[in-house]
Each structure stands twice: as C-alpha cells, then as structure tokens.
Coordinates of C-alpha atoms in Angstrom, one line a residue:
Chain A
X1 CA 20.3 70.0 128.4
X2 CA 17.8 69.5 131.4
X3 CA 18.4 67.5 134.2
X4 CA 16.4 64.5 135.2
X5 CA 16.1 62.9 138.7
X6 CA 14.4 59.9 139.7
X7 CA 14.2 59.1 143.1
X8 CA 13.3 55.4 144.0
X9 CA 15.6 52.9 141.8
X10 CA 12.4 50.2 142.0
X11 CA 10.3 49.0 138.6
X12 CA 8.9 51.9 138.3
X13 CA 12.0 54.1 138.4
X14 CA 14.2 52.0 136.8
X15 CA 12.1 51.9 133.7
X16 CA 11.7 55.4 133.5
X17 CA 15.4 56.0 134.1
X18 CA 16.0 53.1 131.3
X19 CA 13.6 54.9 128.7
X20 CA 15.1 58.3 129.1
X21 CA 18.3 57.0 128.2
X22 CA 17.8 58.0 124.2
X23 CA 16.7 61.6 124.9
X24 CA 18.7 64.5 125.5
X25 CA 18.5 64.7 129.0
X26 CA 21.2 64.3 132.0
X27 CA 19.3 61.7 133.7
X28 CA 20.0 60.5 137.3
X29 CA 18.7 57.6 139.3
X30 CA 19.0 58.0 142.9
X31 CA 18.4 55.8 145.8
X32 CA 19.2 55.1 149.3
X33 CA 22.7 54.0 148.5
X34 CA 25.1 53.6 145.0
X35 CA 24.7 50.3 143.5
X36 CA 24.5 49.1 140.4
X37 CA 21.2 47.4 139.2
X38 CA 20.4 44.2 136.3
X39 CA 18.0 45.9 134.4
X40 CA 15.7 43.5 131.4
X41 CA 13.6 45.0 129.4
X42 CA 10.0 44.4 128.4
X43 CA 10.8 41.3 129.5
X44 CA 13.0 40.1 126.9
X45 CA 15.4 38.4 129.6
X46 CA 18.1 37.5 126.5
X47 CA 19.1 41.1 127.5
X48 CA 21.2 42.3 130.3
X49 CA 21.2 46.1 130.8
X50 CA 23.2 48.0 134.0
X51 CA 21.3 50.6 135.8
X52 CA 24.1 53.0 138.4
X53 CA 22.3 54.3 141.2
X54 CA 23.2 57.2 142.9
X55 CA 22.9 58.2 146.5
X56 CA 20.5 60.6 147.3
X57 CA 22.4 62.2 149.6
X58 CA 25.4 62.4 147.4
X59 CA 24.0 64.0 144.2
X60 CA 24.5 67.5 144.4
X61 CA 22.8 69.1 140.9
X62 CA 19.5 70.3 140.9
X63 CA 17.1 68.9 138.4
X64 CA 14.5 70.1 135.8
X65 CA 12.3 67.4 136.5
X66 CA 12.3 64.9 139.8
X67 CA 10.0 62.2 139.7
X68 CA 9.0 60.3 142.6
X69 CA 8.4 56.8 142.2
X70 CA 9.1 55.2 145.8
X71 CA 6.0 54.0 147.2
X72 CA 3.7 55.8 149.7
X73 CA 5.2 54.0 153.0
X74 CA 8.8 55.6 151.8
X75 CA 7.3 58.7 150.7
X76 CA 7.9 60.6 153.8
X77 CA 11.7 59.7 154.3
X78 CA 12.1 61.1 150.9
X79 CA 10.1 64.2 151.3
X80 CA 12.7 64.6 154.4
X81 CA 16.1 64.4 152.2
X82 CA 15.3 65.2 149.0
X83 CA 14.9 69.6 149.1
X84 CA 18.7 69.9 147.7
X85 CA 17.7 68.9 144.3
X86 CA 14.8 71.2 143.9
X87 CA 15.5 74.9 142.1
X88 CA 12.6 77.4 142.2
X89 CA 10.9 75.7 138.7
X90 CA 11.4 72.3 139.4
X91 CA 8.6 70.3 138.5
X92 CA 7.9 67.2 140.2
X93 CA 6.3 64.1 139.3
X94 CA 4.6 61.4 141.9
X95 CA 4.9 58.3 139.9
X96 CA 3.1 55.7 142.7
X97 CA 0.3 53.6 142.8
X98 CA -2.9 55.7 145.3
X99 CA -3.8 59.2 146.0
X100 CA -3.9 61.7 148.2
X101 CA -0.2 62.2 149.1
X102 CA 0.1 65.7 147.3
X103 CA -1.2 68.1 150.2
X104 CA 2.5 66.1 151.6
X105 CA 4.6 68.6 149.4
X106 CA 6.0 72.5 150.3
X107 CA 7.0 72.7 146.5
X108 CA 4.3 74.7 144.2
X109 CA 4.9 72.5 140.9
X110 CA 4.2 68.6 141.8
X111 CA 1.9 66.2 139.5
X112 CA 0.4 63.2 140.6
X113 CA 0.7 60.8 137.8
X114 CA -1.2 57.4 136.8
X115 CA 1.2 55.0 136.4
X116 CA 0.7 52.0 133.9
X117 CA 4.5 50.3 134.3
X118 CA 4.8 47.0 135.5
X119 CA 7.5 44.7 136.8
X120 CA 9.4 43.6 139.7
X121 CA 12.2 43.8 141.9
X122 CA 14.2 41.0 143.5
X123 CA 17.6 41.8 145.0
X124 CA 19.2 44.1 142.9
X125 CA 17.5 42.6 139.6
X126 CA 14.3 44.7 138.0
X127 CA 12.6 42.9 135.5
X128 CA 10.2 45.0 133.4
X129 CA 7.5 43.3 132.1
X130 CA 5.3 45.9 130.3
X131 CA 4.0 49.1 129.7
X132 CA 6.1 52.3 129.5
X133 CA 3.1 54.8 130.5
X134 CA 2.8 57.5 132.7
X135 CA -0.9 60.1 132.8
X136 CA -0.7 63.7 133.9
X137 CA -2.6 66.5 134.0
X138 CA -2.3 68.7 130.9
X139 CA -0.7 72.1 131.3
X140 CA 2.2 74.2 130.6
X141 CA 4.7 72.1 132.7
X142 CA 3.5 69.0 131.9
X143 CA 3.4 69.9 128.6
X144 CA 7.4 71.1 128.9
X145 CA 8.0 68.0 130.1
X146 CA 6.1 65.5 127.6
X147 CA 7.9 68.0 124.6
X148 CA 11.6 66.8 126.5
X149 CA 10.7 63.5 126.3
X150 CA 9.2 63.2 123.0
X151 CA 12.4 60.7 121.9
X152 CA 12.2 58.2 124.4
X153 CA 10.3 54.9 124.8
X154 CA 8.7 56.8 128.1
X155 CA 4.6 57.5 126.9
X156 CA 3.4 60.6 128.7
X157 CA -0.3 61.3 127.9
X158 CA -2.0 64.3 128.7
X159 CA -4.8 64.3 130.0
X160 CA -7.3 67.3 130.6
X161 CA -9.6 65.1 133.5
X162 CA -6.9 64.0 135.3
X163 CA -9.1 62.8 138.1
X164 CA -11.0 60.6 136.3
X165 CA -8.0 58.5 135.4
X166 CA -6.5 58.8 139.0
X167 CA -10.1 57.1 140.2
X168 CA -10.0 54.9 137.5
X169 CA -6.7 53.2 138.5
X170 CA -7.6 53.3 142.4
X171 CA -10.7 51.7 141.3
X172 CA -8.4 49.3 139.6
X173 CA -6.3 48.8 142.4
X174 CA -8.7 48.6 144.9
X175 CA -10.6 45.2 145.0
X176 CA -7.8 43.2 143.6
X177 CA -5.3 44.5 146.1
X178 CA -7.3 43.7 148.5
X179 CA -9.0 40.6 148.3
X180 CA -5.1 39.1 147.1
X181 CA -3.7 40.6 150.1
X182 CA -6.4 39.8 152.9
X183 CA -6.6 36.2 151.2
X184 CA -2.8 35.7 150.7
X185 CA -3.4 34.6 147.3
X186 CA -2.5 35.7 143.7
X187 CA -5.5 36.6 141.5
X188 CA -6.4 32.9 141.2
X189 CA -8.6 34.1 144.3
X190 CA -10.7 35.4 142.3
X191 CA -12.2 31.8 141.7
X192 CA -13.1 31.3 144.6
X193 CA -17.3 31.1 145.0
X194 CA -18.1 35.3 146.2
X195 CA -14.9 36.4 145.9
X196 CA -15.9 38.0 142.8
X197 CA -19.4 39.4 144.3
X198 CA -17.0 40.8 147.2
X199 CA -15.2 42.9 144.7
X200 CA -18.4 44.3 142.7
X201 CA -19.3 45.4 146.0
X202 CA -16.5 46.9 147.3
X203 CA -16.1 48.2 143.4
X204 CA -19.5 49.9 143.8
X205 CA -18.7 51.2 147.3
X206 CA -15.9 52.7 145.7
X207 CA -17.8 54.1 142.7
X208 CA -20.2 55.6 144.8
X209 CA -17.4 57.9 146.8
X210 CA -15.8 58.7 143.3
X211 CA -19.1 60.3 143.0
X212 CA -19.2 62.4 146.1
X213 CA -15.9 63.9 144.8
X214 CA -17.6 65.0 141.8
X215 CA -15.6 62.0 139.6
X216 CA -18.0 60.3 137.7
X217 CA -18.0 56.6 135.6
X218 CA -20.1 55.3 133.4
X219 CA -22.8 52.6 135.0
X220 CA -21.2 49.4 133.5
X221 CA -17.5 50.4 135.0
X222 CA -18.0 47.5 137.5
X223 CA -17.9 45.5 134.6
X224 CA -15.1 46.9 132.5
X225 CA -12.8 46.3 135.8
X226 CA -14.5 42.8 136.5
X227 CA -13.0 42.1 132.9
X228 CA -9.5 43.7 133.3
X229 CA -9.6 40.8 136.5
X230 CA -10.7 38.1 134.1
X231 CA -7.9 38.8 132.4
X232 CA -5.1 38.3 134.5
X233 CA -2.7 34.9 134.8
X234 CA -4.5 32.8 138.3
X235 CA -0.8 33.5 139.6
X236 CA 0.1 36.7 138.9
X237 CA 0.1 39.0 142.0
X238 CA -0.9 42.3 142.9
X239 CA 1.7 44.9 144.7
X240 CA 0.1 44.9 147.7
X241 CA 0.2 40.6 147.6
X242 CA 3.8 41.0 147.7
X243 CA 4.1 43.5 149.9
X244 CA 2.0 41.3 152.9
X245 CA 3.7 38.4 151.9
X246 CA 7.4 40.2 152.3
X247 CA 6.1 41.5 155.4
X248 CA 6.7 44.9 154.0
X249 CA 4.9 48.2 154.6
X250 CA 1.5 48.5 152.5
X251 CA 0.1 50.9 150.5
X252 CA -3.3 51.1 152.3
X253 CA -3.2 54.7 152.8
X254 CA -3.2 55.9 149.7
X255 CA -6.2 53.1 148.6
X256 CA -7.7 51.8 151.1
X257 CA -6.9 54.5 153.6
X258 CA -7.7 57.2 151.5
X259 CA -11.0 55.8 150.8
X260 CA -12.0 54.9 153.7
X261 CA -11.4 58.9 154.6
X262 CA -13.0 60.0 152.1
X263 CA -16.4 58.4 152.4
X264 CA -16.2 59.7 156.3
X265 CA -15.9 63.0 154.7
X266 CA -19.5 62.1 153.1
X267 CA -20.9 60.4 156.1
X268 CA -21.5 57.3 153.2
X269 CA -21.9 53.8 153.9
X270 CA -19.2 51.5 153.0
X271 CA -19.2 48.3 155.4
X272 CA -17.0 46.2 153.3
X273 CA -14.4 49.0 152.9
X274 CA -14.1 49.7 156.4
X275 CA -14.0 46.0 156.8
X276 CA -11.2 45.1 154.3
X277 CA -9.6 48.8 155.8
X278 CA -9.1 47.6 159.1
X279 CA -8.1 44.1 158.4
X280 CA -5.1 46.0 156.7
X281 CA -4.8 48.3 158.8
X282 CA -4.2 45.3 161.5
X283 CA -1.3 44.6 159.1
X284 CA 0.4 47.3 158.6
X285 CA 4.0 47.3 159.8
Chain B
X1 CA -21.0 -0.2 183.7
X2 CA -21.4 1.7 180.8
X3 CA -19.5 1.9 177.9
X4 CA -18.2 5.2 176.7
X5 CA -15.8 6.4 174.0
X6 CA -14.2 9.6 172.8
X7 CA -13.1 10.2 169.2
X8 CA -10.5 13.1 168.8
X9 CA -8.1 12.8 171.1
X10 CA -7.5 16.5 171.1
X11 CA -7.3 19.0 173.8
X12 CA -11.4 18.8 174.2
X13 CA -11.6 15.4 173.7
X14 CA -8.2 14.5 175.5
X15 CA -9.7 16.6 178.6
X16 CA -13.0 14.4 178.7
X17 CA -11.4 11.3 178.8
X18 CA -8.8 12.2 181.6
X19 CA -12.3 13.9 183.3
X20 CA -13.9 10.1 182.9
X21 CA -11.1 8.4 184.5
X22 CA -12.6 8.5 188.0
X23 CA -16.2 7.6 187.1
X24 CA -17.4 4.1 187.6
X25 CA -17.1 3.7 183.2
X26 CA -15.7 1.8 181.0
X27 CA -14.3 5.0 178.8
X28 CA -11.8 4.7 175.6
X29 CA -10.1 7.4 173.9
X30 CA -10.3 6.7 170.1
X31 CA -8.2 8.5 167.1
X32 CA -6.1 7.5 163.8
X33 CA -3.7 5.1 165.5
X34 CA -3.0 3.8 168.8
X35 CA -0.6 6.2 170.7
X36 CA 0.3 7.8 174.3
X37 CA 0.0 11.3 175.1
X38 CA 1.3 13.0 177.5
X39 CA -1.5 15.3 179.2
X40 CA -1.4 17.8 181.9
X41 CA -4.3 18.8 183.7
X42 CA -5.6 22.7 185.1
X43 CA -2.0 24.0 183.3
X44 CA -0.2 22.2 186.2
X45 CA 3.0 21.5 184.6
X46 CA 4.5 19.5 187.3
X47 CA 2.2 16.9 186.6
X48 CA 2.4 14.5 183.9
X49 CA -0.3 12.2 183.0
X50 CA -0.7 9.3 180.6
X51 CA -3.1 8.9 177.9
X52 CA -3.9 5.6 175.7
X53 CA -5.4 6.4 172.6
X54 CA -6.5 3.5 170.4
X55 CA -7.2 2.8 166.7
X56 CA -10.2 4.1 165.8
X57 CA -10.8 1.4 163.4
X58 CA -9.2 -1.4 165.7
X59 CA -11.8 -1.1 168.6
X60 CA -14.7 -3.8 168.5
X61 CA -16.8 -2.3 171.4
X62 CA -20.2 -0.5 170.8
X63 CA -20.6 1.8 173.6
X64 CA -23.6 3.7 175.3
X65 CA -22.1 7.0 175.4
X66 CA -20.1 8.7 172.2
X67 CA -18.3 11.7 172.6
X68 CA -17.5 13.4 169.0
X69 CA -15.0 15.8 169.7
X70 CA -13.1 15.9 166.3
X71 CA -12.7 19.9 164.7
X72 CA -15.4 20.5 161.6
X73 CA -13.4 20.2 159.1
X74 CA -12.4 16.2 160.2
X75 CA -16.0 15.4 161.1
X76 CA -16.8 14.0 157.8
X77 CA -14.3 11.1 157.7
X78 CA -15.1 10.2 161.1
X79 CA -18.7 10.1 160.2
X80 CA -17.6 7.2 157.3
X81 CA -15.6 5.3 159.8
X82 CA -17.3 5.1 162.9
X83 CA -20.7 3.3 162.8
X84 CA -19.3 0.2 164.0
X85 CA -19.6 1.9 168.0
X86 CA -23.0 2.2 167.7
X87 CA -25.7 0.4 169.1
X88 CA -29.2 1.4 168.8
X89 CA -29.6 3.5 171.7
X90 CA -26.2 4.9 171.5
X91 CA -26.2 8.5 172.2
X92 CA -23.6 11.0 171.3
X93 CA -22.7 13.9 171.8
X94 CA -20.7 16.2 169.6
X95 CA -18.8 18.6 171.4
X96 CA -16.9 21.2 168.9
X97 CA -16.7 24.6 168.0
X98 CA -19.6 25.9 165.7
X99 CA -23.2 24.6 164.6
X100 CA -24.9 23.6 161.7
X101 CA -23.3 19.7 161.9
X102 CA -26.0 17.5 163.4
X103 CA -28.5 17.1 160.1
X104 CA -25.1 14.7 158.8
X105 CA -26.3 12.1 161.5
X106 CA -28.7 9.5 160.9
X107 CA -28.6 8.2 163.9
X108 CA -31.5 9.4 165.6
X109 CA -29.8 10.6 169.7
X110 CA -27.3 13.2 168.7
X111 CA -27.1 16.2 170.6
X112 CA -24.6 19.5 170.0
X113 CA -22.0 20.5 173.2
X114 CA -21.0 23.9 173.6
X115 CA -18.0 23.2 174.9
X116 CA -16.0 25.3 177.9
X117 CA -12.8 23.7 178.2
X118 CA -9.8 25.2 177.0
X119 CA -6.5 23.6 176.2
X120 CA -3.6 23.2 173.1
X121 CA -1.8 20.1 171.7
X122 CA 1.5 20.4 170.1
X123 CA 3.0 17.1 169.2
X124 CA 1.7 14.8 171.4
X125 CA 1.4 16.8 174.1
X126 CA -1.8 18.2 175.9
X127 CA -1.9 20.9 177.9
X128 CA -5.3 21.5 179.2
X129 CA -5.6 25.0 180.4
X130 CA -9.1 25.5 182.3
X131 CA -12.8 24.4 182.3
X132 CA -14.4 21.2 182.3
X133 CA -17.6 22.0 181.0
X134 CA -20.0 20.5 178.2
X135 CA -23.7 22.1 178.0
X136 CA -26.3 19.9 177.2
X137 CA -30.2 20.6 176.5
X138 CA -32.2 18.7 178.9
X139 CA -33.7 15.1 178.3
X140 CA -34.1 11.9 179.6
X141 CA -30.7 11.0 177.7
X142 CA -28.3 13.6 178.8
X143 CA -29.9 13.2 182.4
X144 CA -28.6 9.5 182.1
X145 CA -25.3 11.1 181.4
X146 CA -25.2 13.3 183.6
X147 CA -26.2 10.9 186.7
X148 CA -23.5 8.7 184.8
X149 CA -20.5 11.1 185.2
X150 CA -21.6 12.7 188.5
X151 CA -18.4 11.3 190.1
X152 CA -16.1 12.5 187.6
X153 CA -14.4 16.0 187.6
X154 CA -16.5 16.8 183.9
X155 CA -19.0 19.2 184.4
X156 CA -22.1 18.5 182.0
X157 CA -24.6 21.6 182.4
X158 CA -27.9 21.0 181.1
X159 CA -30.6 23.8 179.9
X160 CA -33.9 24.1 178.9
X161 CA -32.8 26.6 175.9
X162 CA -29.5 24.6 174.3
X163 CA -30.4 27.0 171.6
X164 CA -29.1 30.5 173.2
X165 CA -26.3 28.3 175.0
X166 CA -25.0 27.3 171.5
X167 CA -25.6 30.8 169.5
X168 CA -23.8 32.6 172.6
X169 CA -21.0 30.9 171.8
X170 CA -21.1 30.9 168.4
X171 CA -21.6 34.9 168.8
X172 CA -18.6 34.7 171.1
X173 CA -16.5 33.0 168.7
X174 CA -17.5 34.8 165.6
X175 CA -15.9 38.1 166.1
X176 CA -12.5 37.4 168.0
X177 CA -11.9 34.6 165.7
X178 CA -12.7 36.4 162.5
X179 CA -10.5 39.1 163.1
X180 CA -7.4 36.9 164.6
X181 CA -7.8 34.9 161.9
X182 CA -7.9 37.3 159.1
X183 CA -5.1 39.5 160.7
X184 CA -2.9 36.7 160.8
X185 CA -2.7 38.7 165.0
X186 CA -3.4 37.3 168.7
X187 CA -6.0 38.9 171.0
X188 CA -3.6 42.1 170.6
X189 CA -5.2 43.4 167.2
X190 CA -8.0 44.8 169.0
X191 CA -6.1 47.4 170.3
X192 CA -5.5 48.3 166.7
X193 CA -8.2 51.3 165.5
X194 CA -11.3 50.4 164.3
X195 CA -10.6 46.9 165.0
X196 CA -13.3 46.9 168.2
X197 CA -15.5 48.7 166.0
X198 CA -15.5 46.2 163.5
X199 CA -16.4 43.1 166.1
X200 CA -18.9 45.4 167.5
X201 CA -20.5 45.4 163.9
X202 CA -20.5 41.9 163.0
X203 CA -21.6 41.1 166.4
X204 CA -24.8 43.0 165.6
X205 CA -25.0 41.2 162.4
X206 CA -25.0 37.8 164.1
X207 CA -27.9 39.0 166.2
X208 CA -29.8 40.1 163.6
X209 CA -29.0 36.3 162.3
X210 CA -30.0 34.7 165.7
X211 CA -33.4 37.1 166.0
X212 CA -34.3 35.6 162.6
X213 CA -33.3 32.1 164.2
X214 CA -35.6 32.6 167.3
X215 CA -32.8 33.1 169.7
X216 CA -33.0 36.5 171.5
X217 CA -30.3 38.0 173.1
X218 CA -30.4 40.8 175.8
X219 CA -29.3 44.5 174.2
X220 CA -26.5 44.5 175.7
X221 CA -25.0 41.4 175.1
X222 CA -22.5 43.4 172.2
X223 CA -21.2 45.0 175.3
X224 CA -20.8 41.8 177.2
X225 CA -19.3 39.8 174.3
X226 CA -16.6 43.2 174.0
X227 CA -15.8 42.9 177.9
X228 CA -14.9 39.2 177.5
X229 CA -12.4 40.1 174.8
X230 CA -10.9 43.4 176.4
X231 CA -9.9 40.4 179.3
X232 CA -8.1 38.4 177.1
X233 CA -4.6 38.3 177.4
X234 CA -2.7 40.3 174.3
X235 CA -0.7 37.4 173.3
X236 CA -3.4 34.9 173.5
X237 CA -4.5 33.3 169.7
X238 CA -7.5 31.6 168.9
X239 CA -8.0 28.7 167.7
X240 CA -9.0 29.4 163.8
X241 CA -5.8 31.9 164.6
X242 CA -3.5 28.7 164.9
X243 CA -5.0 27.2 162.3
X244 CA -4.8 29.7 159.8
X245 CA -1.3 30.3 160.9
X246 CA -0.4 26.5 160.6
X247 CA -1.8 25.9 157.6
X248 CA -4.7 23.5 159.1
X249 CA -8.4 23.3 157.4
X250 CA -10.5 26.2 159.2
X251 CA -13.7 25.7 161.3
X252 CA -15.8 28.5 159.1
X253 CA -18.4 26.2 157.7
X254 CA -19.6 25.6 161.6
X255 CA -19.2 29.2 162.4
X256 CA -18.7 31.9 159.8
X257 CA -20.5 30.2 156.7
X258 CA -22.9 28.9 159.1
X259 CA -24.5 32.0 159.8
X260 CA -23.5 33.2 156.4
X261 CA -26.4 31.0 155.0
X262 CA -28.5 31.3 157.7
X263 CA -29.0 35.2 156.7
X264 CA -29.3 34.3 153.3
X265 CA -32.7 32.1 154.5
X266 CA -33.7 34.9 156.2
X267 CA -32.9 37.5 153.1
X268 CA -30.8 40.1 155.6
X269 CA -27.9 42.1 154.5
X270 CA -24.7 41.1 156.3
X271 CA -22.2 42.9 154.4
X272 CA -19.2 42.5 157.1
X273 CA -20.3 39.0 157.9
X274 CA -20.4 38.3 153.7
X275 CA -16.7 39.7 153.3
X276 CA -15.2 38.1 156.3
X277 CA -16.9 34.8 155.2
X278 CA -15.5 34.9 151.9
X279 CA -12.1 36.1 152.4
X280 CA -12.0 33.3 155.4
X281 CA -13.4 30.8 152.7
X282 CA -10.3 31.5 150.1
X283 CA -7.9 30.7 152.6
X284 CA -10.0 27.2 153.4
X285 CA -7.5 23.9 153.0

C-alpha cells in the first residue's frame, strides 16, 4: 500500500486528504500541530466529518506521494522541515494557487498542479464547497499516481500542455484577485463603472506575457474569463480578498509577482500590472 | 464693515475664521448645527481657543465675503442650502482640495483656493498644524479681499496664473494621496520598492494632462514634486488616507477622476492614472 502525505491541513488539503479516504492508500494529513478538524463536504453541511492532523514534525514514514497544498507565503517554512518524509522516488505535488515556486525544490520529482478545489477555512472548520480537481502534467509519475487514485472522489487529469492550463488559471486569478483585494470588495466590484475595462486590460497585459513564454490563447480568452467573472455571486470572495482583509500574507508572488518578473524578462509594457504589483506589494506583511 | 462667513467648520475653514478674528469684519463660522470647538493654533497645545459655529440654516445674514471650505464630496448639499447668504455681489471663494467644482455655481464671483494650511479635527477638536495661506488669481474682487484681511494673520496670495497654482497642487496631491490611499499606508509606503517609481509615473501622466490643459510645468517639476514627499515625515497620512481609513466619502472626483476625464477630452492614454481612478472609485461612500 503507498503512503500518502499532505502537507497543509487548509481547503485544499483537507479535501484531498478527505477524497483519498476510499482508496488504498495510508494517507496522512500533516500540519503545524495535531488537531482535529470539522470537515463538510461539497457543502452538504447536514454532514459532519473529522479530519486528524498530524504534526509535521512528528510523522516519521516516508511517503510515495507528498503534496503540497500550503500557500506560497508558507511554502518556504515547509520546504525547511519537510526533507524527512522524502525517499529517493518520492513524487511531489504543489497543489497552490500561482507559479513559479518549483526552481524552490532540491528534490528531482515535483509537479506543479492546477488546482480547481474550493472552500474555506474558519477556525478549525473547512467547508468544501466544490470541485475535487487537480491538473498535472502527463508522464510516468503522474501517471503512477492518477492509476493509485483511480477509486477516489480526487479527479486528476492529465494533461500533455501543462502550461497552458497553469496560464489559464493565473490568468484566472489574476484580475479578480486583484481588483477584490486592492478595492476591499468581493466580486460585486466588478460593478463598479471601469472596473471591468481595468481587468480586460490587465487580462490582456497578462495575455500578452503568456505569449513571450511561448503559452499561447485563443483571441477571445479575454472574454471566456470576463464570463467565468459574470458568473460569480456579487459576494463571493477571492483568496487573495480574504487574505488582505485577515491581514494575512498574500499570494502576490506567485501572480502578481511572477508576472510582473516575467514581463521584465521581456522588457514588455505592462503599466497597470506594475501598478496593481506594487499597491500589493505595499501590502504585503 | 464687511460681512463674511465660512461654511465647513473644518481644520481649513476652522483656521480662516480664527485667522479673521483680528480683522476689522464681521466674520461667522457656519456648519450643521450650532456648536463650540475647541481650536489650537500653529500646533501650540498649551493654547486653547474657542470657536462658535452656528446653524447653517439658522443664520439670516447675507454677507460680502463666502468662504466655501466644505470637502468635495459635501459640497453638493451645501450648494442646496446655502443661497440664502448671498447677495448679488457676494463673492466666494471655495477653498478645498481638488478642481473641477466651480461650473456647479450659478452665481456669477466664484473663485477656486489652493489652499496651504494644514491641520486635523477629531471630535470637536482642531488642531491646526501650519500655514495660513489661500491663493487667489488676481482681480478687482480678491484685491478687495485682500485689502479687507490685511490685518489678519490669513495670508491670501494672489497670481496672475491661478491656473499652474491650482494644477501644482493638484499634481502634488495626486500621487502621495493615491498611493496612501490605496495602500491603506502613511507617507512610509514610499520607502516600499517600486512605490517612488510608481508616483514618478503618474506624475508624468498628470503633466501630460495639464500640457493638454495649457498649464506647463518646468521638466523637472517630477523631481521637485519627489523631493517634497521624500521630506514628509514616515508616519504622516494624508488626507484621502484618513478618509479611506475612516470610512468617510473620498475627494477623487476633484482630484483623481478629475483629471481622469480631462485625458479622456484630450484622447491620451493614462493607464496608471485609469487603474488608480477606478480602484479609488470602488471604494467611493
């Protein structure tokens, strides 16, 4: 049977741990501390689950597979206390919202993964609202890996231009994180007259050094994403909303921050990222 | 002896009318409801001085000289309630933060204040830091001002170009308050990278605004404009910082949407200016 870690005991982790319950795997959630977590599922809240957490520094095993799903302001704590669990095959998974944290890792086998899970954390309670799915490259590990998993709720897909997808979700992420975050609002900001026209912009910025990387979309992507916005409840919030609000730690440098790097790289224009950049920056804790 | 009356017993407006006391005039302090402040003068705390502020709606008087001294966002319910101080050679002066305000007159001697004096109310308590200065563009009406207040401690300045007095210090504002603002920081985010960088940018933005406007600047006037911020003291906030902060209706529609539509007339690209605007404009009470 092959072990399973999963270091970060948020949303993200939680649910993974939760839907690798059914498979045959020794699965362990790790954390800063043991505790014992509320866990609802797909959030039928009629149903009360218990999630243990183990202490990362009190697990001992090595695993088969260790994903990472703490986000990028943690990541380096973890990548300070976490070699004990790691044999000479393990394969690792980055589950977290951004990019370019990989060059971080010592280890040869590590995947960055799109992830498409979303819920919450408040106190010790994780509420799981939807979405079970995880995108990876497609080789022989990940393959191993989707092949273990293959009787849980957890979807891996494979994909064989994994950094299409990657681009695709920092698209995603980029204008709505930031014009909720800068603004202090949920996505009901995006009523606001030129709020909108600020995110096509920034979208196009964005689109434009996914293309100096060789990652190319389809013209009317703008669009698509400007419709994924549409679509979301005025008060629904993004990560990065919460995260200002909280007074926590953002995720700029894997969005923003990584971006903004990026198009340096190119010598490209992009005044309203390096605007909306450094107002986070400003922010950053 | 002439009549004179303030409305907006703020720190500005609180300041003129403690100024006036000494002048041969018959000068009024005007705001929601009668009241006493307390006010100290030059930041000399050992001092404490009493102003009266009466009902703006329970003063009978018409008076010669009207000082408007109330924040944007409050100058269109004063401009419902306040015709009943008018005579017809009234002449008022509005002395506030920002432009773009005088076309809601009709009454045909209005003329804009930049306004140097510095001070904070909390409660109902002003402390007025430093400067007593108003300037004026010169005419036969704010020369009968000025002769009028030459005994008092208010220092009216009049020029033959109002028009670079006002965009200096709406060029002045623009940057530091923008970024304060946005940052939810004090004076202290510029030392934060690419924060400088960022004022320097949207300074040259606003010039570019002010060369369509017919106002020219000096070349170096970026670097002048930086120098007066890198003298600011770390922990000083400004005033669309407090109000953003305290919840309180921003000034942006005299300052940051000002110019906003003002390159839009003149068809330039603004990007920094459009995205500060905006996200300033979603935060708007």
């Amino acid at each position: 049977m092959n072990n399973v870690a999963i270091i970060g005991p948020g949303a993200v982790g939680s649910t993974i741990a939760f839907d690798l319950r059914d498979a045959s795997l020794n699965v362990k959630l790790l954390g800063r501390r043991n505790e014992t977590l509320h866990y609802y599922s797909n959030n039928a809240l009629d149903t009360k689950y218990q999630l243990d957490v183990c202490a990362l520094n009190e697990y001992h095993e090595t695993v088969d597979f260790l994903f990472i799903t703490v986000k990028i302001p943690q990541l380096d704590t973890v990548l300070t206390s976490y070699q004990h669990l790691l044999h000479k095959n393990t394969i690792i998974i980055l589950a977290q919202n951004g990019h370019g944290q990989l060059h971080k890792f010592d280890h040869p086998y590590v995947y960055q993964a799109v992830v498409y899970i979303s819920g919450q954390k408040t106190g010790n309670t994780i509420t799981h609202y939807r979405d079970h799915k995880l995108i990876l490259d497609q080789n022989a590990h990940t393959q191993a890996l989707h092949q273990c998993i293959s009787n849980s709720s957890l979807n891996i897909e494979l994909t064989t231009d994994i950094d299409n997808a990657i681009w695709y979700k920092l698209l995603v992420n980029l204008a709505i994180n930031s014009v909720t975050a800068l603004t202090r609002s949920t996505a009901s900001v995006l009523e606001v007259p030129g709020i909108k026209k600020l995110c096509e912009q920034l979208l196009l910025e964005g689109i434009n050094i996914a293309k100096a990387e060789h990652v190319h979309f389809e013209p009317n992507i703008v669009n698509t994403i400007l419709n994924i916005y549409d679509g979301y409840p005025a008060e629904m919030g993004t990560s990065m909303y919460y995260d200002i609000v909280d007074g926590r730690s953002l995720e700029i440098d894997g969005i923003q921050g990584y971006l903004f790097y990026k198009a340096r790289k190119h010598h490209l224009n992009t005044p309203i990222l390096d605007t909306i950049y450094h107002l986070l920056l400003a922010q950053q804790k």
